[in-house]
XYZ file of C-alpha atoms in Angstrom:
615
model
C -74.031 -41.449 -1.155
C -77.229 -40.855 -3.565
C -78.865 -43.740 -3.530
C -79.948 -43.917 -6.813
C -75.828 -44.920 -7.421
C -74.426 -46.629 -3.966
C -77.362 -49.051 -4.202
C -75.647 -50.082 -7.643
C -73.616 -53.078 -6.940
C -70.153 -53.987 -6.452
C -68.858 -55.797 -9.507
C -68.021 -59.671 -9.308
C -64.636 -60.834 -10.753
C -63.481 -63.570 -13.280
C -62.222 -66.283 -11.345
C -61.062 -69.888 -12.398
C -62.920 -72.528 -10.789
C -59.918 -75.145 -8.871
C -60.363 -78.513 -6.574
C -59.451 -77.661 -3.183
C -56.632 -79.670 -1.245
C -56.437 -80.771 2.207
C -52.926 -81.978 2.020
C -50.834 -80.952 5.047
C -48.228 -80.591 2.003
C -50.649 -78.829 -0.157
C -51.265 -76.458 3.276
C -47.949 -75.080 3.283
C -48.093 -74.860 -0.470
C -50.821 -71.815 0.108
C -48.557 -69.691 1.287
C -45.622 -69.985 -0.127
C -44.233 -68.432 -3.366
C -45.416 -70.422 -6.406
C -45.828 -69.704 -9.318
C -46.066 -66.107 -8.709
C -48.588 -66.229 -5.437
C -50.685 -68.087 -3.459
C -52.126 -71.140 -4.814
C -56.343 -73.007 -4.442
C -54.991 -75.521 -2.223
C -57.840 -75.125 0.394
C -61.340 -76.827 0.062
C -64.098 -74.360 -0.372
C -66.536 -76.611 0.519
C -65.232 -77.746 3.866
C -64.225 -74.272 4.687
C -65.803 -72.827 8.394
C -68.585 -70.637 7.927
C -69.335 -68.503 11.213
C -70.156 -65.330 12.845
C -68.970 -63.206 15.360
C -70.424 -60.626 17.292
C -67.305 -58.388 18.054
C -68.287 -55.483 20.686
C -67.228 -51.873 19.686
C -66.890 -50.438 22.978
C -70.033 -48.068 21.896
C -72.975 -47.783 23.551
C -76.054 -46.794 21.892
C -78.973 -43.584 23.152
C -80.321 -46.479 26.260
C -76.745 -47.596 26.971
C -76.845 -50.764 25.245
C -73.688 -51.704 24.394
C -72.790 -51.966 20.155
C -71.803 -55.361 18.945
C -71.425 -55.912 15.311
C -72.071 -59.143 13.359
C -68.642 -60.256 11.355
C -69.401 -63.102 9.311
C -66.397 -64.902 8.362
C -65.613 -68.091 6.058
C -62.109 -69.829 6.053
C -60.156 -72.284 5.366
C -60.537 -75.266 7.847
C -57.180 -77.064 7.120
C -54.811 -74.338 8.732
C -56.548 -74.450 11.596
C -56.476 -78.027 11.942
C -52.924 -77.963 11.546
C -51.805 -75.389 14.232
C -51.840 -72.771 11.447
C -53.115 -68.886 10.932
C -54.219 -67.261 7.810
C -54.689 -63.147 7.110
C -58.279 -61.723 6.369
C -59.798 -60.128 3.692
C -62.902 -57.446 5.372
C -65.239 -55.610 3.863
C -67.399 -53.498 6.197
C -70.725 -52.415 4.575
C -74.010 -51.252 4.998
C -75.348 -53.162 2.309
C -75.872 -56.510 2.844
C -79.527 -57.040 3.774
C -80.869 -53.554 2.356
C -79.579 -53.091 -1.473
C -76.534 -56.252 -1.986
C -73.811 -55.966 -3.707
C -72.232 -56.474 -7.172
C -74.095 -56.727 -10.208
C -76.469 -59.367 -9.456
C -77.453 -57.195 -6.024
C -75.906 -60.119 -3.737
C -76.981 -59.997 -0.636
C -76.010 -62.167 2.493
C -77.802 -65.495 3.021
C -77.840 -67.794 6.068
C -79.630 -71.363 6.708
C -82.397 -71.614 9.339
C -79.585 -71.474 11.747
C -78.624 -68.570 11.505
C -75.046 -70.026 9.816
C -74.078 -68.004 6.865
C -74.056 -69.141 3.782
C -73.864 -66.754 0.778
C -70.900 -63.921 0.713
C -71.569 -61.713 -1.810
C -69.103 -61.001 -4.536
C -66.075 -62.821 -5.303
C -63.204 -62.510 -2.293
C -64.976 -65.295 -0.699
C -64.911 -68.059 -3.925
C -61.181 -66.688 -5.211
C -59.433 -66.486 -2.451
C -60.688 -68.906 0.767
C -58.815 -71.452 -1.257
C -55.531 -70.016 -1.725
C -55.288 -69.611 2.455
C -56.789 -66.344 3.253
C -60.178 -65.540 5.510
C -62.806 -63.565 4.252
C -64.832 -61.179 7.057
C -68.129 -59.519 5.781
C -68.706 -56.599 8.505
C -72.349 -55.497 9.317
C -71.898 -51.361 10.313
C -73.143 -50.930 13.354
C -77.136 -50.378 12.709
C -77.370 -52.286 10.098
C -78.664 -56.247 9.057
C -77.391 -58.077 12.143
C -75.287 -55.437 14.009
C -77.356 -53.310 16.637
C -76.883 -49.631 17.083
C -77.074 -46.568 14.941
C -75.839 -45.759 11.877
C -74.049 -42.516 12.220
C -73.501 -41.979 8.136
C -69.199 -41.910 7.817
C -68.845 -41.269 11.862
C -67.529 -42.622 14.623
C -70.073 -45.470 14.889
C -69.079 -46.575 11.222
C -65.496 -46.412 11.848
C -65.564 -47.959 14.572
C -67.718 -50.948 13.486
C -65.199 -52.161 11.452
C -62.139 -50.926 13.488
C -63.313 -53.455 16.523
C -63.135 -56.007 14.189
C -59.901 -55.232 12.723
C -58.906 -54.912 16.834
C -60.654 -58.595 17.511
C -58.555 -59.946 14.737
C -55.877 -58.966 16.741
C -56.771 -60.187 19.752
C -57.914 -56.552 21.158
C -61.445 -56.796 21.157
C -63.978 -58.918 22.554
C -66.100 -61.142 20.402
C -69.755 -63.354 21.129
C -70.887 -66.415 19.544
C -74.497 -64.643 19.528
C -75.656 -60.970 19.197
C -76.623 -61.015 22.891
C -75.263 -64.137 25.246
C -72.247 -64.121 26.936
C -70.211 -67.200 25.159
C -66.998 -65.897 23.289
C -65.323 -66.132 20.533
C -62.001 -65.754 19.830
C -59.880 -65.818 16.364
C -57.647 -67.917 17.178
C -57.319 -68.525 13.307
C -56.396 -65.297 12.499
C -52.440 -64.117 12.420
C -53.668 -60.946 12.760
C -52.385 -59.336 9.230
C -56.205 -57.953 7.740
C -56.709 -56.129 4.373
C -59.736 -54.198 3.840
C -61.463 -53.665 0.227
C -64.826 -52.051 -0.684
C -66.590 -50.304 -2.957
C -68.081 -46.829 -2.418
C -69.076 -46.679 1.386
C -67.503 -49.917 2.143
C -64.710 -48.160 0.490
C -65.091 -45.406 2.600
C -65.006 -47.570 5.568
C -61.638 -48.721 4.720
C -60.094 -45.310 4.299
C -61.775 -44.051 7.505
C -60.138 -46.889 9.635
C -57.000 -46.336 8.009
C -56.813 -43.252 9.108
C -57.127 -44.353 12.810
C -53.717 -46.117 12.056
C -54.938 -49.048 13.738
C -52.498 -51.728 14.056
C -53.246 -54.846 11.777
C -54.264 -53.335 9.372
C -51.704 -53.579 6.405
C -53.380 -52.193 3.240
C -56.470 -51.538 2.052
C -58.498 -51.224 -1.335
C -60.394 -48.069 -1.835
C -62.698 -48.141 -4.787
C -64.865 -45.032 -5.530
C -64.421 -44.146 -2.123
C -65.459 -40.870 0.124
C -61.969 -39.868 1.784
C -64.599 -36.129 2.909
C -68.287 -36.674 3.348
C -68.777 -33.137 3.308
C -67.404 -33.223 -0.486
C -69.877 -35.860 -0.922
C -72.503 -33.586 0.209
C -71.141 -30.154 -0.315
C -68.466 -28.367 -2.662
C -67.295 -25.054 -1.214
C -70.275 -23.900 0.190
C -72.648 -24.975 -2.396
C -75.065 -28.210 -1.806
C -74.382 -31.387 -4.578
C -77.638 -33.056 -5.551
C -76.854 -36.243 -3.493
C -79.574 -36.047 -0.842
C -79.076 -35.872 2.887
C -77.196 -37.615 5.205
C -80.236 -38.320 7.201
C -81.983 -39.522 4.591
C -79.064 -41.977 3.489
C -79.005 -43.108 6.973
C -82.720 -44.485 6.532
C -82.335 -46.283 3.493
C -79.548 -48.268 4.778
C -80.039 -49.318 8.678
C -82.078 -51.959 10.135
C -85.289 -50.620 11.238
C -85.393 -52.738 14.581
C -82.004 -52.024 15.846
C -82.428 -48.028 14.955
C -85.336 -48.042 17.660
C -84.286 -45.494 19.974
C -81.985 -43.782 17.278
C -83.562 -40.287 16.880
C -80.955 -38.465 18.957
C -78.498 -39.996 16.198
C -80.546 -38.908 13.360
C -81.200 -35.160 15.057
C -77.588 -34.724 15.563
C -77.058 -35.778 11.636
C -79.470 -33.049 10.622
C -77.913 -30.387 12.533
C -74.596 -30.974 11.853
C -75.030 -31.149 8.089
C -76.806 -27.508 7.474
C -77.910 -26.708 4.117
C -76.506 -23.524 3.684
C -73.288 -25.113 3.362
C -71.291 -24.439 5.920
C -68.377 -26.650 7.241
C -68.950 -27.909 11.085
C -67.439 -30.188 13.392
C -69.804 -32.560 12.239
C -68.469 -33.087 8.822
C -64.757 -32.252 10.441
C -65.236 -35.759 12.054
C -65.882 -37.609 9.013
C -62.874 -35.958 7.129
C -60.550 -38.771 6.503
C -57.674 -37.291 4.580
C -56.900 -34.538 7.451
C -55.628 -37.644 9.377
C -53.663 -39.119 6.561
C -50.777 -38.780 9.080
C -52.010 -41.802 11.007
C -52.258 -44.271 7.672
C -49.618 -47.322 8.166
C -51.454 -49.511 5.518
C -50.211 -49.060 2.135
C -53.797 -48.279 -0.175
C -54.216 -49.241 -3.457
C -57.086 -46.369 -5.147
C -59.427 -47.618 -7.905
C -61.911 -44.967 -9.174
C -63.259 -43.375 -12.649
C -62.354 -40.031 -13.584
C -66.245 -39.797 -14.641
C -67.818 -40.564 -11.226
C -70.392 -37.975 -10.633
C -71.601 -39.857 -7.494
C -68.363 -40.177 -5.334
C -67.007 -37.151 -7.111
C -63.023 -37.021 -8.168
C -62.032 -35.006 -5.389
C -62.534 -37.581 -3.094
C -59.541 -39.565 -4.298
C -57.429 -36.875 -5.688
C -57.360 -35.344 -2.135
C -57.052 -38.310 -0.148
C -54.169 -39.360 -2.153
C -52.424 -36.277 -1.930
C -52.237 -36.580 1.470
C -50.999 -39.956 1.706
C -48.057 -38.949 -0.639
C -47.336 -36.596 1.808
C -46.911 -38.764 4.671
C -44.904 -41.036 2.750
C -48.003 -44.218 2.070
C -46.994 -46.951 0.116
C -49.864 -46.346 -2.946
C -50.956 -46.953 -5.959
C -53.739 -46.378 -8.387
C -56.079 -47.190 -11.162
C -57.780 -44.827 -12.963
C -60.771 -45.216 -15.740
C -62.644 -43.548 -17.731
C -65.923 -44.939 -16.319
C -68.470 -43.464 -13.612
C -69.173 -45.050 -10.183
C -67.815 -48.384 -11.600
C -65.972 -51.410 -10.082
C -62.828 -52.351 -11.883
C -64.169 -55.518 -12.013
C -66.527 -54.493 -14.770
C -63.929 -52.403 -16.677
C -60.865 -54.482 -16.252
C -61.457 -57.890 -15.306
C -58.336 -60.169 -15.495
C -55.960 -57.855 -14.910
C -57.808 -56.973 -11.823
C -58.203 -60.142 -10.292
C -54.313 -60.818 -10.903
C -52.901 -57.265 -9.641
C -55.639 -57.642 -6.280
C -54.438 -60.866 -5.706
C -50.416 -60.403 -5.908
C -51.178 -57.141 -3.760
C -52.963 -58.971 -1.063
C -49.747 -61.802 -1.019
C -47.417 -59.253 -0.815
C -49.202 -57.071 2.240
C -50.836 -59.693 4.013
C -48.677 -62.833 2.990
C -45.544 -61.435 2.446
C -44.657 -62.889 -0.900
C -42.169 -60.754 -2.573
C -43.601 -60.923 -6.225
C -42.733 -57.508 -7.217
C -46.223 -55.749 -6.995
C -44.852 -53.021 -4.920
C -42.406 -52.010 -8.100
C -44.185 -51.930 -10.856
C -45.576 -48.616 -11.992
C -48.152 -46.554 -9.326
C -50.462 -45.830 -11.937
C -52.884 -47.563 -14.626
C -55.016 -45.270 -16.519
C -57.355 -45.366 -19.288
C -56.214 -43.325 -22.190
C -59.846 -44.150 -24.461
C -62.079 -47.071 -23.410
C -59.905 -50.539 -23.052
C -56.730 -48.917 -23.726
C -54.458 -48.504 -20.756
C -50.914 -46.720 -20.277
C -49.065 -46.939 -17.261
C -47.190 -44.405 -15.338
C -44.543 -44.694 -12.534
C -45.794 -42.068 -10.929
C -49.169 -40.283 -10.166
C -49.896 -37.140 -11.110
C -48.099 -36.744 -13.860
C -48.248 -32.866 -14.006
C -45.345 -31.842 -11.158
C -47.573 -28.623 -10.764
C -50.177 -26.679 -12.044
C -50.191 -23.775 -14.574
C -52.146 -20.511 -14.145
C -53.864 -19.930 -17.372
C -55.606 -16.592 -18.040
C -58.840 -14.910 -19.196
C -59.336 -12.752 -21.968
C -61.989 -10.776 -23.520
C -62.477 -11.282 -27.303
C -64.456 -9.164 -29.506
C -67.705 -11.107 -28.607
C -69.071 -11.023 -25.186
C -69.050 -14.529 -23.029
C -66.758 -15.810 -25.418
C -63.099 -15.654 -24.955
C -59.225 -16.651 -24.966
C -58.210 -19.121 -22.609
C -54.022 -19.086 -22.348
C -51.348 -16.701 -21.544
C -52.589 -13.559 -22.967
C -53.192 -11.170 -19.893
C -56.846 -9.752 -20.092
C -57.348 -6.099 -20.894
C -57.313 -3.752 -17.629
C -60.902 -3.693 -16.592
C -61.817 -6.149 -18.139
C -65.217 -8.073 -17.607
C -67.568 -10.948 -18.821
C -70.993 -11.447 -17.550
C -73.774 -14.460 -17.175
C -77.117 -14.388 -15.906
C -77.505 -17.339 -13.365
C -80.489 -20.005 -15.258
C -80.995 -23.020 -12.696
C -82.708 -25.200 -15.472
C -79.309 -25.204 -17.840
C -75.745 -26.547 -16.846
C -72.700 -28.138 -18.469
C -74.466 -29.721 -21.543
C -75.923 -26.964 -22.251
C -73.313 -25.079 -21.900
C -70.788 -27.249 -24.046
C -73.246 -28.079 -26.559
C -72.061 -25.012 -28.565
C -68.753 -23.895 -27.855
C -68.884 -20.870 -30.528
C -72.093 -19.636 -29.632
C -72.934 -16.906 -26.798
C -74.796 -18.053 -23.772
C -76.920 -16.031 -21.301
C -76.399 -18.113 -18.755
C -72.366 -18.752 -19.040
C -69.735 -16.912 -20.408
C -67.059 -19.645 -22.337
C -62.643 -19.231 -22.498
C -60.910 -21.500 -25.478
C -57.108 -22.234 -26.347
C -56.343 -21.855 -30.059
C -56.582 -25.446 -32.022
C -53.699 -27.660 -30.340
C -50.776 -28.674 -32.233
C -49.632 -31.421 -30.686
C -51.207 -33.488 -27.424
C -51.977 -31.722 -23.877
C -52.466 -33.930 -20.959
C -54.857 -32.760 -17.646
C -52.711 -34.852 -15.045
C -54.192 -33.881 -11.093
C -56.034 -31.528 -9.466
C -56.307 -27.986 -10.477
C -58.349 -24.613 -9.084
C -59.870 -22.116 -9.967
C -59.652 -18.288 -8.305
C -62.645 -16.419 -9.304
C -63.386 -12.818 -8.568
C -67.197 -11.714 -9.185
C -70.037 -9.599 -7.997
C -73.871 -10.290 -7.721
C -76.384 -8.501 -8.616
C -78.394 -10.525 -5.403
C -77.400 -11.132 -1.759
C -76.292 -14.634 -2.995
C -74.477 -15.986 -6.281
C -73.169 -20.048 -7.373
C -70.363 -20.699 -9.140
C -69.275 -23.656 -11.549
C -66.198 -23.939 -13.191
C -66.016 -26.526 -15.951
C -63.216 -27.390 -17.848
C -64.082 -28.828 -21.612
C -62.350 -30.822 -24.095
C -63.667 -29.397 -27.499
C -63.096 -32.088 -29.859
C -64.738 -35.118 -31.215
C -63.832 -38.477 -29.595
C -65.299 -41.906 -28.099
C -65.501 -42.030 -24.818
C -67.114 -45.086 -22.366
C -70.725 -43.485 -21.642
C -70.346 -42.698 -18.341
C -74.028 -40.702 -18.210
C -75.495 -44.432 -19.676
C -77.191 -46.663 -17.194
C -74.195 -48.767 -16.690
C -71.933 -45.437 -16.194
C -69.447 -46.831 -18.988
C -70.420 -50.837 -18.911
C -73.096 -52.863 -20.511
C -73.787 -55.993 -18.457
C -73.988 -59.233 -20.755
C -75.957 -62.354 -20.667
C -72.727 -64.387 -20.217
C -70.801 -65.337 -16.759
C -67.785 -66.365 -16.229
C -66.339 -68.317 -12.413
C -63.530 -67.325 -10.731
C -63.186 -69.592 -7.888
C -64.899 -72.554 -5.993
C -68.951 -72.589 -5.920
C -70.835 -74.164 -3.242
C -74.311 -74.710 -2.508
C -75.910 -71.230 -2.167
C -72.798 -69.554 -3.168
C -71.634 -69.340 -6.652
C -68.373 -68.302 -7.839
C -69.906 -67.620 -11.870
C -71.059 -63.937 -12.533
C -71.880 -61.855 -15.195
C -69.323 -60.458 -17.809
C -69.152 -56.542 -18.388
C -68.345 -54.740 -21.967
C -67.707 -51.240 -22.348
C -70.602 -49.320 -23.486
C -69.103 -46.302 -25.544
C -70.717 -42.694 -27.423
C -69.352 -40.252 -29.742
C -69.018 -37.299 -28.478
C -68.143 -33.495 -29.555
C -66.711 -32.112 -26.631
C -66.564 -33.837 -23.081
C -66.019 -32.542 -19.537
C -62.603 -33.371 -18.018
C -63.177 -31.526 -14.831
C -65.875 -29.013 -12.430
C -65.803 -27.564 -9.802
C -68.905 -25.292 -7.864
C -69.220 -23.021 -5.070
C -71.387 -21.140 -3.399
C -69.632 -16.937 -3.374
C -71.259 -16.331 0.143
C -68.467 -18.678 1.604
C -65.366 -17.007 -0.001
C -63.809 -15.648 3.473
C -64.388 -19.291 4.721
C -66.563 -22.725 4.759
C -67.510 -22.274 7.784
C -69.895 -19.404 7.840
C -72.103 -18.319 4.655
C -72.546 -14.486 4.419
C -74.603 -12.212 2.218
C -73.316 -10.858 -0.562
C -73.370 -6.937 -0.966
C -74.816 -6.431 -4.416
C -72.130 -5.070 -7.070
C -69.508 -5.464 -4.843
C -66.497 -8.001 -5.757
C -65.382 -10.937 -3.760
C -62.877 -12.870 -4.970
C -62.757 -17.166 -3.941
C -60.678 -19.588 -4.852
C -61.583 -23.222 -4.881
C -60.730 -26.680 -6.157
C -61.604 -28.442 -9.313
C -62.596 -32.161 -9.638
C -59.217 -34.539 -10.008
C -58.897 -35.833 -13.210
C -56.415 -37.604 -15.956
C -57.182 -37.112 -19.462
C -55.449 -35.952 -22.964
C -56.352 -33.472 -25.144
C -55.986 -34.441 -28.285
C -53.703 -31.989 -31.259
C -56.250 -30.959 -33.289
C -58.785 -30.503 -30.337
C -59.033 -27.317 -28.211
C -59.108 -26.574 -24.335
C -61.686 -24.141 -22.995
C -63.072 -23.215 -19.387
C -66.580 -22.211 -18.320
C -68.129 -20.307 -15.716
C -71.196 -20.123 -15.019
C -73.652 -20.386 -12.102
C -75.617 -23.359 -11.027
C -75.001 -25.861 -12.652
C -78.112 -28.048 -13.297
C -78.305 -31.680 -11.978
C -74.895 -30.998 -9.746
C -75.516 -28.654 -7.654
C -78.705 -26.991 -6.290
C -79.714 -23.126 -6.359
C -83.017 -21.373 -7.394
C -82.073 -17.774 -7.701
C -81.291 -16.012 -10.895
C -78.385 -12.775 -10.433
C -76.168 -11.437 -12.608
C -72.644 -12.168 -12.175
C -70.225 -9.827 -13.344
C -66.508 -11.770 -13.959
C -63.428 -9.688 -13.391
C -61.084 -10.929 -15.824
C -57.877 -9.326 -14.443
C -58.400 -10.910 -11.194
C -59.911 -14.439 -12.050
C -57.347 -17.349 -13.069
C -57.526 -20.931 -13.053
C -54.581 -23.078 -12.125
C -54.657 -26.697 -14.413
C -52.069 -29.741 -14.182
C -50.780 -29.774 -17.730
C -48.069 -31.848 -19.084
C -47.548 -29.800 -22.550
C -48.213 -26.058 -23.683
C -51.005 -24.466 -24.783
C -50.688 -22.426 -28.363
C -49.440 -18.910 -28.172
């Protein structure tokens, strides 16, 4: 994940502040159905802070074995009264080296080593109304020893051990080296995990090892393919390395003697692009199969960090292997819904963690799958997700002017061509900025003016057929809205949000651990024309991802490759239109500078529309 956006925190959440009960009567009151869910019956205060040092079966380059640090807070009246309560887990590698949420929490602990401050919310909203909260080190990272592995089997495994010693499965320490143990005897052995971006990731990595326990997680701008982090057919995204990640985020003293780690991250992430068994391991979605936990996706259509794919793929394949999901879609950028949609976040997260982890039938498993936002604050729902059943092929054709033409159903001209002279400095703004205009380095397809609403609902694709003038050629497909419109700034600082002086508490406080943080607006810009969806490649990878070849100049290859998931309307009055061009500046990288030569009678791209385009 480029750093410059996974070091941005998860958001906080709007929580009520109650007075916690130690009742025996108020104990079974947590978990019962009441007034919709589970009520702040349990003291905060007086809830058991601890840590366990769960061992991950791993060993790391001398042989040591792995242990990871899970630092856990709960309610101290169940136990006290013979009874067990589900956890809440997320597994990061963030909380000593960049924090969390948008104050940059990071974990705190008293000269004991007894922790005291769990960043974000989960901890303050929901300790009281009976559930555990488990804060996961990855292995490598603040407490936990090992090496971080970047998405692997190390990471997965980090917070799958836990999920396992939760269960009773797994071994756990009272220290990060002695020989006391710990058990969860607390725990009834129901766990949800939650996370944003790699602690997202985590979740949807261990769900995929179907581990039993584990009965629903919360993915929220999450990888589900670290090689579409890093990669998009072929071509290298500007996100940085996985090595390099790896650095920013583990603890320097338990990488000692991590090199082989960091060698074997290097090599098995190439830069020319090419798919390996490395990145085959950390592919999440081709094991959808194995998911039992139902997943509930948050993510903005606008994230250029954890890009759209990642979610439309991974849920996809869950759909196909019959997962229990739903999904939240805004029109922000690598953004917590917390930030975007406070209350009605807090409310839906909590009734889904009753229903999956407590069992309280409140009805969160039939209301509609998907929330999405039409323009910023305004929501529809949907009771099912995509909406588009399929996609439709559109086609090129040539106009009168060359590198601009009709995007639709008119069949191109036999023989037809349109050509664009790669530029590495320019991409999509520039060229969007002026539809109507001809530009060297792109060559631009528009629908008539619509006359009534189109919605973009899914993933669509692109199959290109080109030739280079070089050995070598990049591709980027972009799909435009031409039209004017506000949108949430998702290329802003706050990727769609403006932070505010105000805070608002959601939950109990205690000393070193408040439950009040800051309130979110949306931050919004006019616009002319927006991008609804891209998609790149690198042409030297058309037979397959996992070998590049050389192009022979002048001759035509023909590739056909995914664009970014999206949902979004085009509005009547407003027209559709397609680019192609070649590298696409500030997405993907590329220095070199042929001409590409389109052919139009072979090249169509395949878009999820509810609606028709004009004749």
């Amino acid at each position: 994940m480029k750093v410059s956006h996974l070091t941005r925190p998860l958001i906080a959440l709007l929580v009520v502040a109650f007075t916690g009960l130690g009742t025996a009567g108020a104990a079974l009151a947590a978990q019962s159905p009441h007034d919709g869910g589970s009520q702040p019956v349990y003291s905060y205060a007086n809830a058991v802070r601890e840590t366990a040092w769960v061992d991950t079966g791993l060993k790391d380059p001398q042989g040591r074995a792995v242990r990871v640090a899970a630092d856990i807070i709960r309610p101290a009246e169940p136990a006290s009264q013979g009874r067990t309560v589900p956890t809440i887990m997320d597994a990061s590698p963030y909380y000593s080296c960049c924090g969390r949420g948008n104050e940059s929490q990071l974990k705190t602990y008293d000269s004991a080593g007894k922790p005291v401050q769990f960043p974000l919310y989960y901890d303050n909203y929901f300790v009281p109304r009976g559930y555990a909260v488990v804060l996961v080190d990855l292995a490598g990272t603040n407490r936990s020893n090992g090496c971080v592995d970047v998405g692997g089997p190390s990471d997965i495994t980090s917070a799958k051990a836990v999920v396992d010693w939760l269960n009773g499965r797994a071994t756990g320490y009272t220290s990060a080296t002695g020989s006391t143990r710990a058990t969860a005897s607390w725990s009834n052995g129901s766990v949800g995990m939650i996370g944003k971006s790699w602690d997202g990731t985590i979740a949807n990595g261990v769900a995929a090892t179907g581990v039993a326990g584990l009965k629903t997680i919360v993915p929220i701008s999450a990888i589900s393919s670290w090689y579409d982090y890093y990669r998009a057919n072929g071509a290298s995204l500007t996100a940085g390395t996985p090595a390099g990640l790896a650095t920013y985020v583990w603890n320097s003293g338990a990488q000692s003697g991590c090199s082989s780690v960091q060698s074997a991250t290097s090599a098995g992430s190439p830069s020319n692009g090419n798919y390996t068994s490395w990145w085959a391991q950390r592919n999440y979605y081709a094991n959808a199969a194995n998911v039992k936990a139902s997943v509930f996706v948050a993510h903005g259509v606008n994230d250029l960090n954890v890009k759209t794919i990642n979610f439309g793929q991974w849920w996809d394949a869950l759909g196909a292997n019959g997962v229990q999901r739903k999904i939240w879609l805004s029109q922000t950028g690598h953004v917590d819904p917390f930030d975007y949609r406070r209350t009605d976040w807090v409310d839906t997260l909590h009734r889904w963690f009753d229903h999956y982890l407590m069992g309280i039938d409140n009805g969160v498993d039939r209301e509609p799958v998907a929330s999405v936002e039409r323009t910023p604050d305004h929501w529809v729902d949907d009771p099912s997700w995509p909406a588009a059943p399929s996609a439709t092929t559109l086609k090129l054709a040539a106009t009168g002017t060359n590198g601009l033409g009709r995007l639709g159903s008119t069949a191109p001209a036999p023989g037809a061509t349109e050509s664009f002279t790669d530029n590495p400095g320019q991409g999509e703004r520039d060229w969007t900025a002026n539809p109507d205009s001809v530009l060297g380095s792109r060559v631009l397809f528009s629908s008539g003016t619509l006359t009534s609403d189109l919605r973009v609902s899914g993933t669509g694709s692109i199959t290109v057929t080109a030739s280079s003038s070089l050995n070598n050629a990049r591709l980027s497909a972009v799909l435009v809205d031409l039209g004017p419109e506000t949108i949430r700034n998702f290329e802003g600082s706050g990727e769609g949000i403006t932070t505010l002086d105000t805070k608002s508490c959601w939950g109990d406080s205690a000393a070193g651990d408040s439950a009040c943080f800051k309130d979110a607006a949306a931050d919004t810009v006019d616009v002319d024309s927006y991008v609804i969806s891209r998609g790149w490649a690198d042409l030297g990878h058309y037979a397959s991802l996992n070998s590049q070849q050389q192009l022979t100049p002048g001759k035509a290859y023909t590739m056909t490759f995914k664009l970014a998931t999206t949902d979004h309307v085009v509005s009547a009055g407003h027209r559709l239109a397609l680019v192609i061009g070649g590298t696409d500046n500030g997405q993907i990288t590329g220095n070199s500078r042929p001409r590409v030569t389109v052919d139009l009678t072979r090249t169509t791209v395949q878009v999820p529309l509810v609606g028709t385009l004009p004749k």
